[in-house]
PDB file of C-alpha atoms in Angstrom:
ATOM      1  CA  MET A 402      70.001 113.067  87.711  1.00  0.00           C
ATOM      2  CA  ARG A 403      70.588 110.099  89.979  1.00  0.00           C
ATOM      3  CA  PRO A 404      73.391 109.772  92.535  1.00  0.00           C
ATOM      4  CA  ILE A 405      76.039 107.244  91.563  1.00  0.00           C
ATOM      5  CA  TRP A 406      77.830 107.186  94.940  1.00  0.00           C
ATOM      6  CA  LYS A 407      77.033 108.011  98.563  1.00  0.00           C
ATOM      7  CA  GLY A 408      79.536 108.667 101.329  1.00  0.00           C
ATOM      8  CA  ALA A 409      81.213 111.530 103.150  1.00  0.00           C
ATOM      9  CA  VAL A 410      83.911 114.129 102.680  1.00  0.00           C
ATOM     10  CA  SER A 411      86.291 114.071 105.634  1.00  0.00           C
ATOM     11  CA  PHE A 412      88.707 116.839 106.583  1.00  0.00           C
ATOM     12  CA  GLY A 413      90.249 116.658 110.012  1.00  0.00           C
ATOM     13  CA  LEU A 414      87.562 115.201 112.283  1.00  0.00           C
ATOM     14  CA  VAL A 415      84.722 116.787 110.282  1.00  0.00           C
ATOM     15  CA  TYR A 416      82.522 114.605 108.083  1.00  0.00           C
ATOM     16  CA  VAL A 417      80.297 115.995 105.328  1.00  0.00           C
ATOM     17  CA  PRO A 418      77.724 113.429 104.115  1.00  0.00           C
ATOM     18  CA  VAL A 419      77.381 113.766 100.351  1.00  0.00           C
ATOM     19  CA  LYS A 420      75.856 112.237  97.260  1.00  0.00           C
ATOM     20  CA  MET A 421      77.859 112.222  94.047  1.00  0.00           C
ATOM     21  CA  TYR A 422      76.441 112.950  90.604  1.00  0.00           C
ATOM     22  CA  ALA A 423      78.143 112.805  87.217  1.00  0.00           C
ATOM     23  CA  ALA A 424      78.843 116.400  86.156  1.00  0.00           C
ATOM     24  CA  THR A 425      79.372 115.636  82.478  1.00  0.00           C
ATOM     25  CA  GLU A 426      77.952 113.321  79.825  1.00  0.00           C
ATOM     26  CA  LYS A 427      79.252 112.192  76.475  1.00  0.00           C
ATOM     27  CA  LYS A 428      77.203 113.365  73.498  1.00  0.00           C
ATOM     28  CA  ASP A 429      78.846 110.979  71.050  1.00  0.00           C
ATOM     29  CA  VAL A 430      76.601 109.497  68.377  1.00  0.00           C
ATOM     30  CA  LYS A 431      76.529 105.746  68.953  1.00  0.00           C
ATOM     31  CA  PHE A 432      76.314 103.149  66.199  1.00  0.00           C
ATOM     32  CA  ASN A 433      75.610  99.438  66.206  1.00  0.00           C
ATOM     33  CA  TYR A 434      77.588  97.094  63.994  1.00  0.00           C
ATOM     34  CA  LEU A 435      75.247  95.226  61.637  1.00  0.00           C
ATOM     35  CA  HIS A 436      75.728  92.259  59.361  1.00  0.00           C
ATOM     36  CA  GLU A 437      75.661  93.962  55.947  1.00  0.00           C
ATOM     37  CA  LYS A 438      73.880  91.040  54.296  1.00  0.00           C
ATOM     38  CA  CYS A 439      70.844  90.878  56.612  1.00  0.00           C
ATOM     39  CA  LYS A 440      71.154  94.229  58.490  1.00  0.00           C
ATOM     40  CA  ASN A 441      70.863  92.559  61.909  1.00  0.00           C
ATOM     41  CA  PRO A 442      73.047  93.566  64.912  1.00  0.00           C
ATOM     42  CA  ILE A 443      75.953  91.265  65.583  1.00  0.00           C
ATOM     43  CA  GLN A 444      76.338  89.690  69.032  1.00  0.00           C
ATOM     44  CA  TYR A 445      79.276  89.873  71.420  1.00  0.00           C
ATOM     45  CA  ARG A 446      79.599  86.712  73.482  1.00  0.00           C
ATOM     46  CA  ARG A 447      81.613  85.614  76.506  1.00  0.00           C
ATOM     47  CA  TYR A 448      83.012  82.549  74.783  1.00  0.00           C
ATOM     48  CA  CYS A 449      85.743  80.175  75.982  1.00  0.00           C
ATOM     49  CA  PRO A 450      87.584  78.701  72.975  1.00  0.00           C
ATOM     50  CA  TYR A 451      89.140  75.958  75.153  1.00  0.00           C
ATOM     51  CA  CYS A 452      85.821  74.649  76.535  1.00  0.00           C
ATOM     52  CA  GLU A 453      83.995  75.659  73.328  1.00  0.00           C
ATOM     53  CA  GLU A 454      81.078  77.157  75.266  1.00  0.00           C
ATOM     54  CA  GLU A 455      79.627  80.461  76.403  1.00  0.00           C
ATOM     55  CA  VAL A 456      80.577  81.449  79.943  1.00  0.00           C
ATOM     56  CA  PRO A 457      77.960  82.836  82.397  1.00  0.00           C
ATOM     57  CA  LEU A 458      78.859  85.849  84.546  1.00  0.00           C
ATOM     58  CA  GLU A 459      79.044  83.830  87.756  1.00  0.00           C
ATOM     59  CA  GLU A 460      81.897  81.747  86.278  1.00  0.00           C
ATOM     60  CA  LEU A 461      84.082  84.752  85.421  1.00  0.00           C
ATOM     61  CA  VAL A 462      87.135  85.584  87.564  1.00  0.00           C
ATOM     62  CA  ARG A 463      89.763  88.299  87.212  1.00  0.00           C
ATOM     63  CA  GLY A 464      93.220  87.214  86.167  1.00  0.00           C
ATOM     64  CA  TYR A 465      96.468  89.181  85.858  1.00  0.00           C
ATOM     65  CA  GLU A 466      98.775  87.983  83.084  1.00  0.00           C
ATOM     66  CA  TYR A 467     102.245  88.034  84.652  1.00  0.00           C
ATOM     67  CA  GLU A 468     103.770  85.959  81.828  1.00  0.00           C
ATOM     68  CA  LYS A 469     102.523  85.120  78.369  1.00  0.00           C
ATOM     69  CA  GLY A 470      99.588  82.738  78.863  1.00  0.00           C
ATOM     70  CA  ARG A 471     100.034  82.525  82.675  1.00  0.00           C
ATOM     71  CA  TYR A 472      97.687  84.249  85.097  1.00  0.00           C
ATOM     72  CA  VAL A 473      97.324  84.848  88.817  1.00  0.00           C
ATOM     73  CA  ILE A 474      93.675  84.784  89.948  1.00  0.00           C
ATOM     74  CA  LEU A 475      92.255  87.448  92.308  1.00  0.00           C
ATOM     75  CA  ARG A 476      88.816  87.168  93.907  1.00  0.00           C
ATOM     76  CA  GLU A 477      86.569  89.772  95.552  1.00  0.00           C
ATOM     77  CA  GLU A 478      87.847  88.999  99.064  1.00  0.00           C
ATOM     78  CA  ASP A 479      91.389  89.725  97.870  1.00  0.00           C
ATOM     79  CA  PHE A 480      90.376  93.223  96.779  1.00  0.00           C
ATOM     80  CA  ASP A 481      88.450  93.857 100.014  1.00  0.00           C
ATOM     81  CA  ALA A 482      91.577  93.147 102.079  1.00  0.00           C
ATOM     82  CA  LEU A 483      93.734  95.695 100.234  1.00  0.00           C
ATOM     83  CA  PRO A 484      94.545  99.107 101.766  1.00  0.00           C
ATOM     84  CA  GLY A 485      93.528 102.198  99.885  1.00  0.00           C
ATOM     85  CA  GLY A 486      90.859 104.086 101.748  1.00  0.00           C
ATOM     86  CA  ASP A 487      87.254 103.673 102.716  1.00  0.00           C
ATOM     87  CA  GLY A 488      84.940 103.011  99.771  1.00  0.00           C
ATOM     88  CA  HIS A 489      82.474 105.546 101.190  1.00  0.00           C
ATOM     89  CA  ASN A 490      84.859 108.288 102.150  1.00  0.00           C
ATOM     90  CA  ILE A 491      86.464 111.203 100.285  1.00  0.00           C
ATOM     91  CA  GLU A 492      89.531 111.878 102.411  1.00  0.00           C
ATOM     92  CA  ILE A 493      90.941 115.392 102.063  1.00  0.00           C
ATOM     93  CA  MET A 494      94.729 115.327 102.398  1.00  0.00           C
ATOM     94  CA  ASP A 495      95.798 118.880 101.499  1.00  0.00           C
ATOM     95  CA  PHE A 496      94.426 122.286 100.537  1.00  0.00           C
ATOM     96  CA  VAL A 497      96.318 123.907  97.643  1.00  0.00           C
ATOM     97  CA  GLU A 498      96.073 126.698  95.075  1.00  0.00           C
ATOM     98  CA  LEU A 499      94.093 125.652  91.982  1.00  0.00           C
ATOM     99  CA  GLY A 500      96.701 127.181  89.672  1.00  0.00           C
ATOM    100  CA  GLU A 501      99.321 124.769  91.037  1.00  0.00           C
ATOM    101  CA  ILE A 502      97.530 121.774  89.460  1.00  0.00           C
ATOM    102  CA  ASP A 503      98.367 121.031  85.831  1.00  0.00           C
ATOM    103  CA  PRO A 504      95.098 120.299  83.931  1.00  0.00           C
ATOM    104  CA  ILE A 505      96.769 117.231  82.411  1.00  0.00           C
ATOM    105  CA  TYR A 506      96.021 115.424  85.672  1.00  0.00           C
ATOM    106  CA  TYR A 507      92.226 115.866  85.427  1.00  0.00           C
ATOM    107  CA  ASP A 508      90.054 112.904  84.455  1.00  0.00           C
ATOM    108  CA  LYS A 509      86.291 112.857  85.218  1.00  0.00           C
ATOM    109  CA  ALA A 510      84.126 115.510  86.880  1.00  0.00           C
ATOM    110  CA  TYR A 511      81.363 115.080  89.473  1.00  0.00           C
ATOM    111  CA  TYR A 512      79.008 117.236  91.531  1.00  0.00           C
ATOM    112  CA  LEU A 513      78.731 116.665  95.276  1.00  0.00           C
ATOM    113  CA  ALA A 514      75.397 117.388  97.002  1.00  0.00           C
ATOM    114  CA  PRO A 515      74.623 117.286 100.742  1.00  0.00           C
ATOM    115  CA  ALA A 516      73.025 114.105 102.060  1.00  0.00           C
ATOM    116  CA  GLY A 517      71.492 112.888 105.306  1.00  0.00           C
ATOM    117  CA  GLY A 518      70.987 116.274 106.966  1.00  0.00           C
ATOM    118  CA  GLY A 519      74.502 117.452 106.105  1.00  0.00           C
ATOM    119  CA  GLU A 520      73.468 120.778 104.577  1.00  0.00           C
ATOM    120  CA  LYS A 521      75.080 122.929 107.285  1.00  0.00           C
ATOM    121  CA  VAL A 522      78.466 121.218 107.319  1.00  0.00           C
ATOM    122  CA  TYR A 523      78.379 121.045 103.484  1.00  0.00           C
ATOM    123  CA  GLU A 524      77.821 124.809 103.339  1.00  0.00           C
ATOM    124  CA  LEU A 525      80.545 125.310 105.946  1.00  0.00           C
ATOM    125  CA  LEU A 526      83.140 123.468 103.857  1.00  0.00           C
ATOM    126  CA  LYS A 527      82.041 125.234 100.673  1.00  0.00           C
ATOM    127  CA  ARG A 528      82.214 128.706 102.248  1.00  0.00           C
ATOM    128  CA  ALA A 529      85.578 127.962 103.894  1.00  0.00           C
ATOM    129  CA  MET A 530      87.056 126.945 100.526  1.00  0.00           C
ATOM    130  CA  GLU A 531      85.617 130.070  98.871  1.00  0.00           C
ATOM    131  CA  GLU A 532      86.975 132.356 101.588  1.00  0.00           C
ATOM    132  CA  SER A 533      90.433 130.799 101.532  1.00  0.00           C
ATOM    133  CA  GLY A 534      90.609 130.532  97.744  1.00  0.00           C
ATOM    134  CA  ARG A 535      91.898 126.973  98.082  1.00  0.00           C
ATOM    135  CA  VAL A 536      90.956 123.642  96.535  1.00  0.00           C
ATOM    136  CA  ALA A 537      91.285 120.275  98.258  1.00  0.00           C
ATOM    137  CA  VAL A 538      93.397 117.336  97.120  1.00  0.00           C
ATOM    138  CA  ALA A 539      91.681 114.142  98.248  1.00  0.00           C
ATOM    139  CA  ARG A 540      91.648 110.372  97.919  1.00  0.00           C
ATOM    140  CA  VAL A 541      88.454 108.569  96.889  1.00  0.00           C
ATOM    141  CA  THR A 542      87.443 104.999  96.045  1.00  0.00           C
ATOM    142  CA  ILE A 543      84.924 104.607  93.214  1.00  0.00           C
ATOM    143  CA  ARG A 544      84.012 101.143  91.940  1.00  0.00           C
ATOM    144  CA  SER A 545      87.048  99.497  93.567  1.00  0.00           C
ATOM    145  CA  LYS A 546      89.475 102.037  92.074  1.00  0.00           C
ATOM    146  CA  VAL A 547      91.345 104.354  94.427  1.00  0.00           C
ATOM    147  CA  SER A 548      91.874 107.728  92.742  1.00  0.00           C
ATOM    148  CA  LEU A 549      93.355 111.095  93.490  1.00  0.00           C
ATOM    149  CA  ALA A 550      90.799 113.886  93.273  1.00  0.00           C
ATOM    150  CA  VAL A 551      90.506 117.642  93.608  1.00  0.00           C
ATOM    151  CA  LEU A 552      87.497 119.276  95.293  1.00  0.00           C
ATOM    152  CA  ARG A 553      86.610 122.858  94.456  1.00  0.00           C
ATOM    153  CA  VAL A 554      83.638 125.201  94.441  1.00  0.00           C
ATOM    154  CA  ALA A 555      82.218 125.483  90.914  1.00  0.00           C
ATOM    155  CA  ARG A 556      78.831 126.793  89.774  1.00  0.00           C
ATOM    156  CA  GLY A 557      77.858 127.322  93.394  1.00  0.00           C
ATOM    157  CA  VAL A 558      78.336 123.680  94.431  1.00  0.00           C
ATOM    158  CA  LEU A 559      81.142 121.426  95.578  1.00  0.00           C
ATOM    159  CA  SER A 560      82.557 119.629  92.558  1.00  0.00           C
ATOM    160  CA  MET A 561      85.112 116.849  92.386  1.00  0.00           C
ATOM    161  CA  SER A 562      87.420 115.886  89.546  1.00  0.00           C
ATOM    162  CA  THR A 563      89.250 112.579  89.714  1.00  0.00           C
ATOM    163  CA  MET A 564      92.898 112.810  88.712  1.00  0.00           C
ATOM    164  CA  PHE A 565      95.618 110.647  87.262  1.00  0.00           C
ATOM    165  CA  TYR A 566      98.517 109.690  89.487  1.00  0.00           C
ATOM    166  CA  PRO A 567     101.904 111.118  88.431  1.00  0.00           C
ATOM    167  CA  ASP A 568     103.107 107.735  87.119  1.00  0.00           C
ATOM    168  CA  GLU A 569     100.001 107.583  84.878  1.00  0.00           C
ATOM    169  CA  VAL A 570     100.995 110.786  83.049  1.00  0.00           C
ATOM    170  CA  ARG A 571     103.441 110.029  80.282  1.00  0.00           C
ATOM    171  CA  ASP A 572     106.751 111.874  80.023  1.00  0.00           C
ATOM    172  CA  ALA A 573     106.836 113.964  76.849  1.00  0.00           C
ATOM    173  CA  GLY A 574     110.624 113.585  76.839  1.00  0.00           C
ATOM    174  CA  GLY A 575     110.201 110.225  75.152  1.00  0.00           C
ATOM    175  CA  ILE A 576     108.851 111.873  71.972  1.00  0.00           C
ATOM    176  CA  GLU A 577     111.760 111.994  69.533  1.00  0.00           C
ATOM    177  CA  GLU A 578     110.278 114.797  67.409  1.00  0.00           C
ATOM    178  CA  LEU A 579     110.414 117.201  70.362  1.00  0.00           C
ATOM    179  CA  HIS A 580     114.233 117.082  70.521  1.00  0.00           C
ATOM    180  CA  TYR A 581     114.686 119.886  68.007  1.00  0.00           C
ATOM    181  CA  ARG A 582     116.708 123.093  67.914  1.00  0.00           C
ATOM    182  CA  VAL A 583     115.505 126.141  65.997  1.00  0.00           C
ATOM    183  CA  GLU A 584     116.145 129.867  66.063  1.00  0.00           C
ATOM    184  CA  VAL A 585     113.064 132.118  66.335  1.00  0.00           C
ATOM    185  CA  PRO A 586     113.687 135.694  65.140  1.00  0.00           C
ATOM    186  CA  GLU A 587     112.440 138.363  67.566  1.00  0.00           C
ATOM    187  CA  LYS A 588     110.296 139.978  64.859  1.00  0.00           C
ATOM    188  CA  GLU A 589     108.442 136.722  64.143  1.00  0.00           C
ATOM    189  CA  LEU A 590     107.963 136.121  67.862  1.00  0.00           C
ATOM    190  CA  GLN A 591     106.455 139.588  68.331  1.00  0.00           C
ATOM    191  CA  MET A 592     104.098 139.011  65.379  1.00  0.00           C
ATOM    192  CA  ALA A 593     103.020 135.706  66.898  1.00  0.00           C
ATOM    193  CA  VAL A 594     102.364 137.447  70.234  1.00  0.00           C
ATOM    194  CA  ASN A 595     100.293 140.075  68.395  1.00  0.00           C
ATOM    195  CA  LEU A 596      98.274 137.290  66.786  1.00  0.00           C
ATOM    196  CA  VAL A 597      97.645 135.699  70.193  1.00  0.00           C
ATOM    197  CA  ASN A 598      96.501 139.079  71.523  1.00  0.00           C
ATOM    198  CA  SER A 599      94.215 139.551  68.523  1.00  0.00           C
ATOM    199  CA  LEU A 600      92.549 136.198  69.203  1.00  0.00           C
ATOM    200  CA  THR A 601      92.293 136.692  72.974  1.00  0.00           C
ATOM    201  CA  ALA A 602      88.763 136.767  74.456  1.00  0.00           C
ATOM    202  CA  SER A 603      86.940 135.900  77.657  1.00  0.00           C
ATOM    203  CA  PHE A 604      86.128 132.210  77.925  1.00  0.00           C
ATOM    204  CA  ASP A 605      82.478 131.624  77.031  1.00  0.00           C
ATOM    205  CA  PRO A 606      81.743 127.880  76.728  1.00  0.00           C
ATOM    206  CA  GLU A 607      78.330 128.558  75.174  1.00  0.00           C
ATOM    207  CA  LYS A 608      79.901 129.781  71.936  1.00  0.00           C
ATOM    208  CA  TYR A 609      81.642 126.457  71.256  1.00  0.00           C
ATOM    209  CA  THR A 610      79.499 123.775  69.616  1.00  0.00           C
ATOM    210  CA  ASP A 611      80.141 120.286  68.280  1.00  0.00           C
ATOM    211  CA  GLU A 612      79.580 121.067  64.602  1.00  0.00           C
ATOM    212  CA  TYR A 613      80.578 117.547  63.557  1.00  0.00           C
ATOM    213  CA  ARG A 614      77.938 115.926  65.791  1.00  0.00           C
ATOM    214  CA  HIS A 615      75.225 118.341  64.637  1.00  0.00           C
ATOM    215  CA  ALA A 616      76.070 117.671  60.983  1.00  0.00           C
ATOM    216  CA  LEU A 617      76.147 113.913  61.625  1.00  0.00           C
ATOM    217  CA  MET A 618      72.696 113.983  63.262  1.00  0.00           C
ATOM    218  CA  GLU A 619      71.371 116.064  60.365  1.00  0.00           C
ATOM    219  CA  LEU A 620      72.711 113.440  57.956  1.00  0.00           C
ATOM    220  CA  ILE A 621      71.118 110.601  59.969  1.00  0.00           C
ATOM    221  CA  GLN A 622      67.741 112.374  60.210  1.00  0.00           C
ATOM    222  CA  ALA A 623      67.829 113.116  56.487  1.00  0.00           C
ATOM    223  CA  ARG A 624      68.533 109.453  55.702  1.00  0.00           C
ATOM    224  CA  VAL A 625      65.616 108.427  57.950  1.00  0.00           C
ATOM    225  CA  ALA A 626      63.366 110.846  56.037  1.00  0.00           C
ATOM    226  CA  GLY A 627      64.756 109.748  52.684  1.00  0.00           C
ATOM    227  CA  ARG A 628      66.299 113.141  51.892  1.00  0.00           C
ATOM    228  CA  GLN A 629      69.729 114.147  50.661  1.00  0.00           C
ATOM    229  CA  VAL A 630      71.901 116.552  52.653  1.00  0.00           C
ATOM    230  CA  ALA A 631      73.558 119.436  50.836  1.00  0.00           C
ATOM    231  CA  GLU A 632      77.315 119.387  51.275  1.00  0.00           C
ATOM    232  CA  PRO A 633      78.507 122.561  53.048  1.00  0.00           C
ATOM    233  CA  THR A 634      80.869 124.817  51.161  1.00  0.00           C
ATOM    234  CA  ARG A 635      84.369 124.941  52.543  1.00  0.00           C
ATOM    235  CA  PRO A 636      86.564 128.005  51.984  1.00  0.00           C
ATOM    236  CA  GLU A 637      89.741 127.191  50.143  1.00  0.00           C
ATOM    237  CA  ALA A 638      92.746 128.455  52.075  1.00  0.00           C
ATOM    238  CA  ALA A 639      95.645 129.587  49.966  1.00  0.00           C
ATOM    239  CA  ARG A 640      98.987 128.171  51.039  1.00  0.00           C
ATOM    240  CA  VAL A 641     101.222 130.941  52.350  1.00  0.00           C
ATOM    241  CA  VAL A 642     104.893 130.000  52.315  1.00  0.00           C
ATOM    242  CA  ASP A 643     106.291 133.119  54.006  1.00  0.00           C
ATOM    243  CA  LEU A 644     105.796 132.909  57.798  1.00  0.00           C
ATOM    244  CA  MET A 645     105.639 136.687  58.310  1.00  0.00           C
ATOM    245  CA  GLU A 646     103.006 137.039  55.597  1.00  0.00           C
ATOM    246  CA  ALA A 647     100.989 134.238  57.208  1.00  0.00           C
ATOM    247  CA  LEU A 648     101.158 135.966  60.610  1.00  0.00           C
ATOM    248  CA  LYS A 649     100.131 139.338  59.146  1.00  0.00           C
ATOM    249  CA  ALA A 650      97.220 137.788  57.242  1.00  0.00           C
ATOM    250  CA  SER A 651      96.111 135.922  60.361  1.00  0.00           C
ATOM    251  CA  ILE A 652      96.124 139.119  62.435  1.00  0.00           C
ATOM    252  CA  GLU A 653      94.074 140.964  59.811  1.00  0.00           C
ATOM    253  CA  LYS A 654      91.592 138.096  59.628  1.00  0.00           C
ATOM    254  CA  ALA A 655      91.275 138.030  63.428  1.00  0.00           C
ATOM    255  CA  LYS A 656      90.569 141.772  63.468  1.00  0.00           C
ATOM    256  CA  ARG A 657      87.871 141.396  60.796  1.00  0.00           C
ATOM    257  CA  GLU A 658      86.227 138.555  62.708  1.00  0.00           C
ATOM    258  CA  ARG A 659      86.281 140.574  65.929  1.00  0.00           C
ATOM    259  CA  GLY A 660      84.657 143.477  64.098  1.00  0.00           C
ATOM    260  CA  ARG A 661      81.897 141.271  62.715  1.00  0.00           C
ATOM    261  CA  GLN A 662      81.234 139.735  66.124  1.00  0.00           C
ATOM    262  CA  ALA A 663      80.996 143.191  67.674  1.00  0.00           C
ATOM    263  CA  ALA A 664      78.486 144.112  64.953  1.00  0.00           C
ATOM    264  CA  GLY A 665      76.457 140.984  65.672  1.00  0.00           C
ATOM    265  CA  GLU A 666      77.270 139.204  62.408  1.00  0.00           C
ATOM    266  CA  ALA A 667      77.900 135.465  62.190  1.00  0.00           C
ATOM    267  CA  PRO A 668      81.549 134.368  61.892  1.00  0.00           C
ATOM    268  CA  GLY A 669      82.634 134.428  58.270  1.00  0.00           C
ATOM    269  CA  GLU A 670      79.576 136.445  57.182  1.00  0.00           C
ATOM    270  CA  GLY A 671      80.352 138.731  54.293  1.00  0.00           C
ATOM    271  CA  GLU A 672      83.080 136.541  52.832  1.00  0.00           C
ATOM    272  CA  MET A 673      80.856 133.883  51.272  1.00  0.00           C
ATOM    273  CA  GLU A 674      80.086 135.735  48.026  1.00  0.00           C
ATOM    274  CA  PRO A 675      83.723 136.588  47.197  1.00  0.00           C
ATOM    275  CA  GLN A 676      84.664 132.951  47.788  1.00  0.00           C
ATOM    276  CA  LYS A 677      81.839 131.791  45.520  1.00  0.00           C
ATOM    277  CA  SER A 678      82.912 134.338  42.919  1.00  0.00           C
ATOM    278  CA  ARG A 679      86.495 133.125  43.083  1.00  0.00           C
ATOM    279  CA  ARG A 680      85.344 129.508  42.674  1.00  0.00           C
ATOM    280  CA  ARG A 681      83.142 130.437  39.701  1.00  0.00           C
ATOM    281  CA  GLY A 682      86.073 132.332  38.215  1.00  0.00           C
ATOM    282  CA  ARG A 683      88.370 129.340  38.576  1.00  0.00           C
ATOM    283  CA  LYS A 684      85.776 126.999  37.026  1.00  0.00           C
ATOM    284  CA  LYS A 685      85.256 129.406  34.114  1.00  0.00           C
ATOM    285  CA  ALA A 686      88.995 129.725  33.552  1.00  0.00           C
ATOM    286  CA  ALA A 687      89.374 125.946  33.654  1.00  0.00           C
ATOM    287  CA  GLY A 688      86.598 125.557  31.072  1.00  0.00           C
ATOM    288  CA  GLU A 689      88.146 128.085  28.731  1.00  0.00           C
ATOM    289  CA  GLY A 690      91.539 126.388  29.007  1.00  0.00           C
TER     290      GLY A 690
END
């Protein structure tokens, strides 16, 4: 891991020199677009249709379109003169309770490590936040963008998550479909609560995997090796019209799954053969008809 930013966390008159590392990474499978005829990658060019030529990086400027087809040009010195915080400083503004922050505000996560002999003051800030049970709301500049951020102790280190500003979070009140009125019977509500309780467990991130990405990589590797990939069987869910029946069936299914997990069985184990039998039965009945 390489640091992507160096600076200091400031709270009051105390400065904590830190290095910042990306705490997460995307595991998306990336594809190149090819020309189907020759199978070569296509090129993306910085091309000016007015001058009919490619434009080198040194001739690019940033323009803000304030009217259709009209731009105001801003250069690097214009950005340098703007207020918004030191580009090498994480300025703590408030300490708050973590539960007061709606997760919708979170954007990207980073780890902060001590730098330049700042181990003691780094540990001091970390221990003070642990003892108080607070997290810090801060302001930070990363790559010319001034962001809100929250600092907290996670996995034994100081971590920082950049946040959206309030005016960047859309108001759900503008969604027309949410302006509904329905009556929820108390019995159905209690059944739904029972279902939630049946599915409640301690959060263990290790048990969640990206099955789509794994299957995609298996398909790609099989194509490279010239093999075919067997299509996985998918259980056919019967459509239940009655809401109470659906809730009861869901609770029973959740209990069975919990029992299998407690016994060390894989999720869904034990149900494969009946499903196959049902499918064979349907195929046989269709053939006889």
